[in-house]
Coordinates of C-alpha atoms in Angstrom, one line a residue:
M284 CA 45.0 60.1 87.4
S285 CA 43.8 63.4 88.7
Y286 CA 42.8 64.9 91.9
S287 CA 40.4 67.5 93.0
I288 CA 42.1 70.4 95.1
L289 CA 39.9 72.8 97.0
I290 CA 41.6 76.1 98.5
Q291 CA 40.0 77.3 101.7
P292 CA 38.9 79.9 102.7
S293 CA 38.5 81.3 99.2
G294 CA 36.7 78.2 97.8
L295 CA 38.8 78.2 94.6
R296 CA 39.1 74.7 93.1
F297 CA 41.3 73.1 90.6
T298 CA 42.4 69.6 89.4
A299 CA 46.0 68.3 89.9
Q300 CA 47.4 65.6 87.7
A301 CA 49.4 62.9 89.1
G302 CA 53.1 63.7 89.0
R303 CA 52.4 67.5 88.8
S304 CA 53.4 69.7 91.8
L305 CA 50.2 71.4 93.6
L306 CA 51.7 74.9 92.7
R307 CA 52.1 74.2 89.1
A308 CA 48.6 72.5 88.9
A309 CA 47.2 75.8 90.6
E310 CA 49.0 78.0 88.2
D311 CA 47.8 76.0 85.2
A312 CA 44.1 76.6 86.5
G313 CA 44.7 80.3 86.9
V314 CA 45.0 80.1 90.7
V315 CA 47.7 82.1 92.4
L316 CA 49.4 80.7 95.4
P317 CA 52.4 82.8 97.1
S318 CA 55.5 81.4 95.8
S319 CA 59.1 82.5 95.3
C320 CA 61.9 79.8 95.2
R321 CA 59.9 76.7 93.8
N322 CA 62.4 74.3 95.2
G323 CA 61.2 73.8 98.8
T324 CA 63.5 76.1 100.7
C325 CA 62.2 79.5 101.0
R326 CA 58.7 78.5 102.5
T327 CA 56.8 81.4 100.9
C328 CA 54.4 78.8 99.7
L329 CA 53.7 77.2 103.1
C330 CA 50.1 76.1 103.5
Q331 CA 48.2 73.4 105.5
V332 CA 46.4 70.3 104.3
S333 CA 43.2 69.9 106.3
E334 CA 41.8 66.9 104.2
G335 CA 43.7 64.5 101.8
V336 CA 47.0 63.1 101.1
V337 CA 50.0 64.8 99.6
A338 CA 53.7 63.8 99.2
H339 CA 56.8 66.0 98.8
T340 CA 58.9 65.2 95.9
I341 CA 62.2 66.1 97.7
E342 CA 63.6 64.3 100.6
W343 CA 64.1 67.2 102.9
P344 CA 61.7 70.1 102.0
G345 CA 61.8 73.2 104.3
V346 CA 59.3 72.0 106.8
T347 CA 60.1 70.6 110.4
R348 CA 58.9 67.2 111.3
E349 CA 56.6 69.0 113.9
E350 CA 55.1 71.0 111.0
R351 CA 54.6 68.0 108.7
A352 CA 52.8 66.3 111.6
E353 CA 50.3 69.3 111.8
G354 CA 49.8 69.0 107.9
W355 CA 51.9 71.9 106.7
I356 CA 53.3 71.4 103.1
L357 CA 55.1 73.3 100.5
P358 CA 53.1 73.0 97.4
C359 CA 56.0 73.8 95.2
V360 CA 57.4 70.3 95.8
A361 CA 54.4 68.4 96.7
E362 CA 51.8 66.4 94.9
A363 CA 48.5 65.2 95.5
R364 CA 47.9 61.7 96.2
S365 CA 44.2 62.0 96.7
D366 CA 41.5 64.8 96.7
V367 CA 42.9 67.5 99.0
V368 CA 41.6 70.6 101.0
L369 CA 44.4 73.1 101.4
E370 CA 44.3 76.1 103.8
A371 CA 45.9 79.0 101.9
P372 CA 44.5 82.3 103.0
L373 CA 46.6 84.3 100.4
A374 CA 45.2 82.3 97.3
A375 CA 43.6 84.1 94.6
S376 CA 42.6 83.8 91.1
F377 CA 44.7 85.4 88.3
G378 CA 42.0 87.9 87.7
D379 CA 41.8 89.3 91.4

């Protein structure tokens, strides 16, 4: 199963396979999202889901309960469970 991911405001799109983190799926497609630790603690990749459903793959990612309620996620440890729209102003394509 795969899901369509739209990054706003850039309009970049990629496909995320089930079981693949959003960060890795973006990289596979040539989309650069800010990242550092890749284990859910540094918050460098923090972005917001405006549409769709994602699930964190670790029990306690570095987002607060309040942030989660507002749609904030860490794509390094999150997977799509539906088509998703992410608000990630610093996203770019590898060629940019």
